[in-house]
PDB file of C-alpha atoms in Angstrom:
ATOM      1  CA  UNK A   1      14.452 -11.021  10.095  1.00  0.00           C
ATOM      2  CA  UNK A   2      13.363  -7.531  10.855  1.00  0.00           C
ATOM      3  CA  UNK A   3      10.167  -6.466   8.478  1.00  0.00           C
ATOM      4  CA  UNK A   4      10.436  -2.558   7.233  1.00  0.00           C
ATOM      5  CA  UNK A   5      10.971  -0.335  10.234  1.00  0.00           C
ATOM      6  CA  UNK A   6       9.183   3.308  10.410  1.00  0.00           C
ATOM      7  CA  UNK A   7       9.175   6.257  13.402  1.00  0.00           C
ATOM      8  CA  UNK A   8       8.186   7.502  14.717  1.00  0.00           C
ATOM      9  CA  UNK A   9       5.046   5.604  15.060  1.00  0.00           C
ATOM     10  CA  UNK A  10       2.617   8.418  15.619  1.00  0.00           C
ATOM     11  CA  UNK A  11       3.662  12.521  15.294  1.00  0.00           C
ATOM     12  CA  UNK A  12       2.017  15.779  16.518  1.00  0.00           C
ATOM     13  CA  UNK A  13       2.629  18.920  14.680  1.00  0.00           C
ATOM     14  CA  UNK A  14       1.807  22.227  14.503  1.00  0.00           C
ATOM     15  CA  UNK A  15       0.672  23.971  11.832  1.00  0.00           C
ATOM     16  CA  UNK A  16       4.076  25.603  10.238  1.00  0.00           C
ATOM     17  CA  UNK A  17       6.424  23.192  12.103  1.00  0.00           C
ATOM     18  CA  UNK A  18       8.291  19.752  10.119  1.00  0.00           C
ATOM     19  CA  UNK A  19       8.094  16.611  10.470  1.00  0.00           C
ATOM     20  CA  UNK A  20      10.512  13.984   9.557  1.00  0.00           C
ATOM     21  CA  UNK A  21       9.310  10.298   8.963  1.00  0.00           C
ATOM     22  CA  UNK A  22      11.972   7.780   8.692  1.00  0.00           C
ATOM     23  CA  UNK A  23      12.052   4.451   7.389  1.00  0.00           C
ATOM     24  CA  UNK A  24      14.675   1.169   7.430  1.00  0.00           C
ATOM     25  CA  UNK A  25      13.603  -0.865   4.653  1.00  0.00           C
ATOM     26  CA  UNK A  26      14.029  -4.977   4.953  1.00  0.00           C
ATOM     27  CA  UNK A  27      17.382  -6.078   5.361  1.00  0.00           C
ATOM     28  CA  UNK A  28      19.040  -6.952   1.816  1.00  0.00           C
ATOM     29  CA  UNK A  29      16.091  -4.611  -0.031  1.00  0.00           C
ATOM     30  CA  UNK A  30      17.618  -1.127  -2.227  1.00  0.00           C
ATOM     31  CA  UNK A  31      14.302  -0.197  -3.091  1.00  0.00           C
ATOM     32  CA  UNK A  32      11.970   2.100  -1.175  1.00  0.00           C
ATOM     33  CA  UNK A  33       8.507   3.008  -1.993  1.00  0.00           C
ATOM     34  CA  UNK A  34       6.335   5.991   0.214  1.00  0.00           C
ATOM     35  CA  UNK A  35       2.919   6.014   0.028  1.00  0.00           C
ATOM     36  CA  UNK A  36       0.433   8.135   1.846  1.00  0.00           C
ATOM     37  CA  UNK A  37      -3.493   7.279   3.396  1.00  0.00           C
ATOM     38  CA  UNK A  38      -5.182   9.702   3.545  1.00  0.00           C
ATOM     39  CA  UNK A  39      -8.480   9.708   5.619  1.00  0.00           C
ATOM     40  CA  UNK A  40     -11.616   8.515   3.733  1.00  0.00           C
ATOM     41  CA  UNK A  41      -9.400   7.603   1.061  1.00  0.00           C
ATOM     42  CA  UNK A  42      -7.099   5.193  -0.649  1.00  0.00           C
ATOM     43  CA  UNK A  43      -3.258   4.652  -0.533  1.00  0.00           C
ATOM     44  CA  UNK A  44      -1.593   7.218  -2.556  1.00  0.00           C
ATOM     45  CA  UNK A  45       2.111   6.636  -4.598  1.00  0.00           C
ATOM     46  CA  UNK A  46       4.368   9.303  -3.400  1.00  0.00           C
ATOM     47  CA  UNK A  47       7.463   8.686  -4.423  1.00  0.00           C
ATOM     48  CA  UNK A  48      10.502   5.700  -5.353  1.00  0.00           C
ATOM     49  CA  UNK A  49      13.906   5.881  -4.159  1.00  0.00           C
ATOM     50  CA  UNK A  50      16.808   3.674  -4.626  1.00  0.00           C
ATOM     51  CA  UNK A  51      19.878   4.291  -2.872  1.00  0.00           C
ATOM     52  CA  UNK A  52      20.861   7.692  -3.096  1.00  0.00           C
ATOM     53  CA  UNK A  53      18.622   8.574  -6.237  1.00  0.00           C
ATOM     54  CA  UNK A  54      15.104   9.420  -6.729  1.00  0.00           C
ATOM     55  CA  UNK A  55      13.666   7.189  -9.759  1.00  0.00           C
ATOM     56  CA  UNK A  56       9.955   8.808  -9.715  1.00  0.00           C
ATOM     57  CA  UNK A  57       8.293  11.539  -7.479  1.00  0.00           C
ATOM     58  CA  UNK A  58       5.334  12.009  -9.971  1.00  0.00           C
ATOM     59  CA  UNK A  59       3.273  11.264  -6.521  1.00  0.00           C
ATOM     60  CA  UNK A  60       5.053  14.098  -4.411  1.00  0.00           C
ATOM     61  CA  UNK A  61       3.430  17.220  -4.128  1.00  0.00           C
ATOM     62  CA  UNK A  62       5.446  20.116  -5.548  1.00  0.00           C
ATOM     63  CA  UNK A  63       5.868  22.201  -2.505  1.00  0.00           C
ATOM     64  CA  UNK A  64       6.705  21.902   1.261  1.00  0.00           C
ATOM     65  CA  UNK A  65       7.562  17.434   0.467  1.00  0.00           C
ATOM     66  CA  UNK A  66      10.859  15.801   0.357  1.00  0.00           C
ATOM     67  CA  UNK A  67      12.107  12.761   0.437  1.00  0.00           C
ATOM     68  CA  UNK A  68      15.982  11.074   0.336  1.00  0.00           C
ATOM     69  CA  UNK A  69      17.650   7.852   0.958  1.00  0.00           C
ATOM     70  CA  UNK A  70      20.788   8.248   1.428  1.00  0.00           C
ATOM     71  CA  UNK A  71      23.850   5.328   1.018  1.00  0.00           C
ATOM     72  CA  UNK A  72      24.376   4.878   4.867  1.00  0.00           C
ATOM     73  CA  UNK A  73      20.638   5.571   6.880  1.00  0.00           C
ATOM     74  CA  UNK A  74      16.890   5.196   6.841  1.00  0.00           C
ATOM     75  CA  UNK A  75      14.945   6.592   3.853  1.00  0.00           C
ATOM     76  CA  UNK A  76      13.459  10.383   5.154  1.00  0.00           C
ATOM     77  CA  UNK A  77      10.239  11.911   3.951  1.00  0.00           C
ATOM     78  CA  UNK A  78      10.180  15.409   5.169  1.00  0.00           C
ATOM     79  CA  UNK A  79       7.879  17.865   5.573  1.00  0.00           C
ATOM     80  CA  UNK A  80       7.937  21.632   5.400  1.00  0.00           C
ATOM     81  CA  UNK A  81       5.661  23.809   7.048  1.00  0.00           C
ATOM     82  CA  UNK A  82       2.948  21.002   7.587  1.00  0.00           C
ATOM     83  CA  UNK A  83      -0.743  22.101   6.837  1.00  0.00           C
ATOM     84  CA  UNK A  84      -4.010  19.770   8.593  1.00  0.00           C
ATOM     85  CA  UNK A  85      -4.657  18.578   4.851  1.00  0.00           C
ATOM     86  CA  UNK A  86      -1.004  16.593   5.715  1.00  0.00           C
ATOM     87  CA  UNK A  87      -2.553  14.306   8.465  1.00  0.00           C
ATOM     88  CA  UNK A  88      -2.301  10.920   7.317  1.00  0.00           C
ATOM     89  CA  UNK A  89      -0.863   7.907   7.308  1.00  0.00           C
ATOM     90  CA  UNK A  90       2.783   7.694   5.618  1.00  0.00           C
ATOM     91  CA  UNK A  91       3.803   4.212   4.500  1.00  0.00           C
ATOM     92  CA  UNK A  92       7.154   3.112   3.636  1.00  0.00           C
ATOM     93  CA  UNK A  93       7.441  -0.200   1.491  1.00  0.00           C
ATOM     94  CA  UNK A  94      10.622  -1.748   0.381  1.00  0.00           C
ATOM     95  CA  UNK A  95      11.663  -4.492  -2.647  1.00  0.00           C
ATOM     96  CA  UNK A  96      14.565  -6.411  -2.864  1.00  0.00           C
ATOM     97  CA  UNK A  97      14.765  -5.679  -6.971  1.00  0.00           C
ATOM     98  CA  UNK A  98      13.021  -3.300  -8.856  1.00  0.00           C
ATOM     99  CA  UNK A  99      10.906  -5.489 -11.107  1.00  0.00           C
ATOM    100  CA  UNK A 100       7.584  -6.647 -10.279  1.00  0.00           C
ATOM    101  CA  UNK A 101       7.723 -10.341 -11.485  1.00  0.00           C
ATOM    102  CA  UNK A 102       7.324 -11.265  -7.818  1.00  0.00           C
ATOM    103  CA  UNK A 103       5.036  -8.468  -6.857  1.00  0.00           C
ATOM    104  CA  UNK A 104       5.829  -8.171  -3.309  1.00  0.00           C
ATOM    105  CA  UNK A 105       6.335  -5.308  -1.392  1.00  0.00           C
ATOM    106  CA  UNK A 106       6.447  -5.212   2.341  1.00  0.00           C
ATOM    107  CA  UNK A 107       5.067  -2.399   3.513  1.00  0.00           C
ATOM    108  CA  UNK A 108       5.807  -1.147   7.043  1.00  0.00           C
ATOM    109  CA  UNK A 109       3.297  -0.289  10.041  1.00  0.00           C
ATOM    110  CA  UNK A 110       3.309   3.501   9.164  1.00  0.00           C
ATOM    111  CA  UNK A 111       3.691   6.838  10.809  1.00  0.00           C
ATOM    112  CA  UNK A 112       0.693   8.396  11.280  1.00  0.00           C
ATOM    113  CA  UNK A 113       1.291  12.402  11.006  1.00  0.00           C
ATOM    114  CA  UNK A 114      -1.591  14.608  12.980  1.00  0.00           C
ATOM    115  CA  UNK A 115      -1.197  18.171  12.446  1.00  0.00           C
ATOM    116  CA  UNK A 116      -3.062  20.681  15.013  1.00  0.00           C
TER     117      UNK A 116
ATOM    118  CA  UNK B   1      -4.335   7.106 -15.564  1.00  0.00           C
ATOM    119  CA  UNK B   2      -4.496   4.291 -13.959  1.00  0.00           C
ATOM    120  CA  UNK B   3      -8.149   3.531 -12.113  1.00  0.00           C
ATOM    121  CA  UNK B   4      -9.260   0.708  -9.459  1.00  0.00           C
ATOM    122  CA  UNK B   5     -12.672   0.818  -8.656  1.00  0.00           C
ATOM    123  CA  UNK B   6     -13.818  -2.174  -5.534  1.00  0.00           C
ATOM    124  CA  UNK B   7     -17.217  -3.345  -4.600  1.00  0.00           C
ATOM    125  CA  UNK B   8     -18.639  -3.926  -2.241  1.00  0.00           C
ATOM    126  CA  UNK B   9     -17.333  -1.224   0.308  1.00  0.00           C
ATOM    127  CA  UNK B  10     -18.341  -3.355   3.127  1.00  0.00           C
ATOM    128  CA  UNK B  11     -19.649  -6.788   3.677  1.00  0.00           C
ATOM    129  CA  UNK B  12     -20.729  -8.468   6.045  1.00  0.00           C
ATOM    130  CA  UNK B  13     -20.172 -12.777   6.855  1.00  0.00           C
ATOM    131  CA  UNK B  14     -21.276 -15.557   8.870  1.00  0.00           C
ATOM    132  CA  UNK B  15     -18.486 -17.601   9.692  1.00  0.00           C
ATOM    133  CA  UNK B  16     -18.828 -19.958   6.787  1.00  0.00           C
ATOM    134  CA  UNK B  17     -20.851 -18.519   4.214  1.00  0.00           C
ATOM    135  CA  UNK B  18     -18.554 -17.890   1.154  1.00  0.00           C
ATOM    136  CA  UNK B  19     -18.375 -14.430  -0.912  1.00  0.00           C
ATOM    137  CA  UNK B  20     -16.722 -12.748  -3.428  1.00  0.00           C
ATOM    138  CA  UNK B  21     -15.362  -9.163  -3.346  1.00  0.00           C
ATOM    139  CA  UNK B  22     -14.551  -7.299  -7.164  1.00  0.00           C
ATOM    140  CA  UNK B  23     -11.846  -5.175  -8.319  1.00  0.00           C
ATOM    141  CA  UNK B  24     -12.446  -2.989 -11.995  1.00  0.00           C
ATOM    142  CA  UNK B  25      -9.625  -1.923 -12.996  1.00  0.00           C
ATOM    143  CA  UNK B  26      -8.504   0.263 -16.185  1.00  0.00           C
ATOM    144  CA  UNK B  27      -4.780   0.836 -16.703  1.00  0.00           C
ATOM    145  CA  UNK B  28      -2.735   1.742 -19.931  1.00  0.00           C
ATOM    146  CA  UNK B  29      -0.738  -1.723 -19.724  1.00  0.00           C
ATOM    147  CA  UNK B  30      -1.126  -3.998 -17.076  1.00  0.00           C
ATOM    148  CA  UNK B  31       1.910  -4.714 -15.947  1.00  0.00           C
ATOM    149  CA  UNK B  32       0.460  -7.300 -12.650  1.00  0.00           C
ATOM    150  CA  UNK B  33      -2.438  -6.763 -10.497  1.00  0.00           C
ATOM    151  CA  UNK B  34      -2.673  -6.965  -6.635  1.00  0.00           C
ATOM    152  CA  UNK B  35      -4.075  -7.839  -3.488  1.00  0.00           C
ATOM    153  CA  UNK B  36      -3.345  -6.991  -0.360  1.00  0.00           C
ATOM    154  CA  UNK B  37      -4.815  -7.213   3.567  1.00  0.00           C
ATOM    155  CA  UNK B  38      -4.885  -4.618   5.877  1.00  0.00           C
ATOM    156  CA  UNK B  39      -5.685  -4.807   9.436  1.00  0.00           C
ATOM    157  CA  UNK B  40      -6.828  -1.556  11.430  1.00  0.00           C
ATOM    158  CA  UNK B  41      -3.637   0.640  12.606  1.00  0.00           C
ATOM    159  CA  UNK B  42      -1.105  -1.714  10.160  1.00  0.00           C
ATOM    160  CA  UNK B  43       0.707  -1.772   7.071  1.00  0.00           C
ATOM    161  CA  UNK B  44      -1.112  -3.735   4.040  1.00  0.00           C
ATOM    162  CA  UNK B  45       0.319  -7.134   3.975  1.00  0.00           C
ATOM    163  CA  UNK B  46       0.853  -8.800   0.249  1.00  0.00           C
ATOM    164  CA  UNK B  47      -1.572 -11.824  -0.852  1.00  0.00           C
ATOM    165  CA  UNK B  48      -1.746 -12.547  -4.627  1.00  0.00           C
ATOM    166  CA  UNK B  49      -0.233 -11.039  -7.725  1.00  0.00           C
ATOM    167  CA  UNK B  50      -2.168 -11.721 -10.943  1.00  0.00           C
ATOM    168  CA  UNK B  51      -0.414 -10.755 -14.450  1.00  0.00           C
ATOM    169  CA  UNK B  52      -2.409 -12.226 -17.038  1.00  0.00           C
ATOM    170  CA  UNK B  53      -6.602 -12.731 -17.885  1.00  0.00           C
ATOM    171  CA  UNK B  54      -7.159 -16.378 -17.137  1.00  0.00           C
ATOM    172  CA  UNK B  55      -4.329 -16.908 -14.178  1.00  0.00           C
ATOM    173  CA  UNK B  56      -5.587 -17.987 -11.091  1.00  0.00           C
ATOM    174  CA  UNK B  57      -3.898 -18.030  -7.603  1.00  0.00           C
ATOM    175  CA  UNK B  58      -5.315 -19.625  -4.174  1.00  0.00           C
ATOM    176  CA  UNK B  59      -3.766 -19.264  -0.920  1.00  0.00           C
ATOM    177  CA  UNK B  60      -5.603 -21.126   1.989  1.00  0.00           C
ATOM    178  CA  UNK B  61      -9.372 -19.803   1.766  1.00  0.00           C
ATOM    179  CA  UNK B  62      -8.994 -17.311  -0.731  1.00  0.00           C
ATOM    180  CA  UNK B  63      -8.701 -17.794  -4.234  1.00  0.00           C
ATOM    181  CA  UNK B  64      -7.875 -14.971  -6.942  1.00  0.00           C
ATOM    182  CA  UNK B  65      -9.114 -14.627 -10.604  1.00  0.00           C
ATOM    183  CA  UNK B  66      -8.319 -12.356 -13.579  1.00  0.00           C
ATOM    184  CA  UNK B  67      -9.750 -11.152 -16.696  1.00  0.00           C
ATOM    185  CA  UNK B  68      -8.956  -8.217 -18.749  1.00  0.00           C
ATOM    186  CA  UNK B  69     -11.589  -6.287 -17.045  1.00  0.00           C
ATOM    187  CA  UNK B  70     -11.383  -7.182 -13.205  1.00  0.00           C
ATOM    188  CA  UNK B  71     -10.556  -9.436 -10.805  1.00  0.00           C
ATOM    189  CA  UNK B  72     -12.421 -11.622  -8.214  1.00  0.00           C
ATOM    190  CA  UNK B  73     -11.034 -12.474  -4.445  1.00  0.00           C
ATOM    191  CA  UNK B  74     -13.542 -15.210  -3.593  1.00  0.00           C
ATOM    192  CA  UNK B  75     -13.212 -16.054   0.207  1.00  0.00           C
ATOM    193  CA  UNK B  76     -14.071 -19.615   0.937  1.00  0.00           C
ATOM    194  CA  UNK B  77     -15.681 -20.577   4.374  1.00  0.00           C
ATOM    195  CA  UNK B  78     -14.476 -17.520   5.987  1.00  0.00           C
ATOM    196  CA  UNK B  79     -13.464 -17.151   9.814  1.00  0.00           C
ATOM    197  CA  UNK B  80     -13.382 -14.070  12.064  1.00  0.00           C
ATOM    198  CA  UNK B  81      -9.894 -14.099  11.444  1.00  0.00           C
ATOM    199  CA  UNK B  82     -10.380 -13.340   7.673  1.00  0.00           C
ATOM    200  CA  UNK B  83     -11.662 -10.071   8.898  1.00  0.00           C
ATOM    201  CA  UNK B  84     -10.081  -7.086   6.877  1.00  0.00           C
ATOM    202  CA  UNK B  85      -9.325  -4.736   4.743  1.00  0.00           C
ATOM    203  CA  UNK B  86      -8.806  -5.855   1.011  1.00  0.00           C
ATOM    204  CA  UNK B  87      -6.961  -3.761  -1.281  1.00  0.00           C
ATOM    205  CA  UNK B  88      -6.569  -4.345  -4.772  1.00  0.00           C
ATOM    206  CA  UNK B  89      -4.230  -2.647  -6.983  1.00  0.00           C
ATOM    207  CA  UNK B  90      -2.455  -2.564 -10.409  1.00  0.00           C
ATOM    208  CA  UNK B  91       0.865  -1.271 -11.845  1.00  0.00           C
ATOM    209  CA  UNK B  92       1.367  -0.292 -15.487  1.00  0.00           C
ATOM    210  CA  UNK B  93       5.466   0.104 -14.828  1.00  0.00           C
ATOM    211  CA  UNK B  94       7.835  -2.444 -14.028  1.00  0.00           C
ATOM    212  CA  UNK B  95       8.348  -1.020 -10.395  1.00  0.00           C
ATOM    213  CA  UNK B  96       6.474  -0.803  -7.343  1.00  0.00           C
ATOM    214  CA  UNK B  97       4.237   2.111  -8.284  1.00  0.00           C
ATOM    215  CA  UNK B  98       0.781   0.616  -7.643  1.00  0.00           C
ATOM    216  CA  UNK B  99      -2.427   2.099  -8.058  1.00  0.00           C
ATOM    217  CA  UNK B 100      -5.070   1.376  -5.238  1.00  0.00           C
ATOM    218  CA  UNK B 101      -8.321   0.919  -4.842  1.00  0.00           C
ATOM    219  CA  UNK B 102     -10.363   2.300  -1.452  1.00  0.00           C
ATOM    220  CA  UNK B 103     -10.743  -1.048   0.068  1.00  0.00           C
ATOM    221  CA  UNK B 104     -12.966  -3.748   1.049  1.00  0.00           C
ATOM    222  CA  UNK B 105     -13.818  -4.048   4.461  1.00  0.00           C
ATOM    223  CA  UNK B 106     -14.842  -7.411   5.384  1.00  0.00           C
ATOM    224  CA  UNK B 107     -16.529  -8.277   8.829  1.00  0.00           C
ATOM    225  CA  UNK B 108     -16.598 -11.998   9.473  1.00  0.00           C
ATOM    226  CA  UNK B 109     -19.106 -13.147  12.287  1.00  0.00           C
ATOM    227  CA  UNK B 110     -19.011 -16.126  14.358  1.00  0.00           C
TER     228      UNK B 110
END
């Protein structure tokens, strides 16, 4: 049983270009979580998708960040116009339900964004 | 907002000797507390969830406590393979929206 899928695993940008992360949640999970690791610093809520709906983005920044998952496809975080404050690491977790009362996510391995 | 505050940053272990790292946590209604592992250049991997002071969970050599102020991971006669990075957060929804804390990295000697 495949665990949550991201790529690419590692990205080079330059300042002004996009990047695209993508991420196949766990087989049987609707629920899709992106957080962000920033260096010297803890993981960051970005945003919570379910299929084909955004339920909260309070995490997202208001410019230049995106993020869908559409009914058929990976979940995509995209980025406009990427700055060097946007290296990171982007995680992508996934749930089968929404509710906590088993706590689990599975996060994936990440992409980690570097931007020249 | 939300807040997670863990100590010690860093600690260091002889294979053996037993510790405890701390999570301090304010949040507008705890909804469950967490803790996770995270090894260098992967994803954090789930360990415990805690929703009430007084529950306890214990999973091989670790062990995880609650009160309405913070929560203990107590690691009992560590290995090198316990080395890590532990995260601790909380959620005040009902969804995955957690709140982290910056880590503990533990270094486990033989």
């Amino acid at each position: 049983n495949a665990g949550v899928m991201q790529n690419p695993r590692h990205l080079v940008r330059r300042r002004g270009q996009e990047a695209r992360l993508r991420c196949s949640p766990m087989k049987g999970h609707s629920h899709v979580y992106w957080y962000r690791q920033l260096p010297e610093e803890g993981l960051k809520f970005m945003v919570y998708l379910q299929k084909e709906n955004i339920i909260d983005e309070s995490g997202m920044p208001k410019e230049r960040f995106s993020a869908e998952f559409p009914k058929e496809g990976p979940s995509i975080l995209r980025i406009q116009q990427v700055v060097r404050g946007d290296s990171a690491a982007y995680f992508c977790a996934s749930s089968r339900e929404a509710g906590l009362h088993t706590g689990e996510l599975f996060f994936g391995e990440g992409s980690r964004l570097t931007v020249l | 907002e939300d807040q997670v505050t863990q100590s010690p940053e860093a600690l260091r272990l002889q294979e053996g000797e037993s510790s405890s790292l701390n999570c301090s946590y304010t949040v507008s209604g705890l909804r469950g507390l967490f803790w996770y592992r995270q090894d260098p250049g992967k994803g954090p991997e789930f360990l415990f969830t805690l929703y009430s002071a007084g529950e306890e969970k214990e999973k091989e050599r670790l062990k995880a406590t609650l009160t309405k102020k913070e929560s203990f991971l107590h690691i009992t006669a560590p290995k090198p393979e316990d080395s890590a990075t532990y995260l601790c957060a909380v959620s005040s929804t009902s969804y995955g929206k957690l709140t982290f804390g910056q880590g503990t990295i533990l270094t486990v000697h033989p």
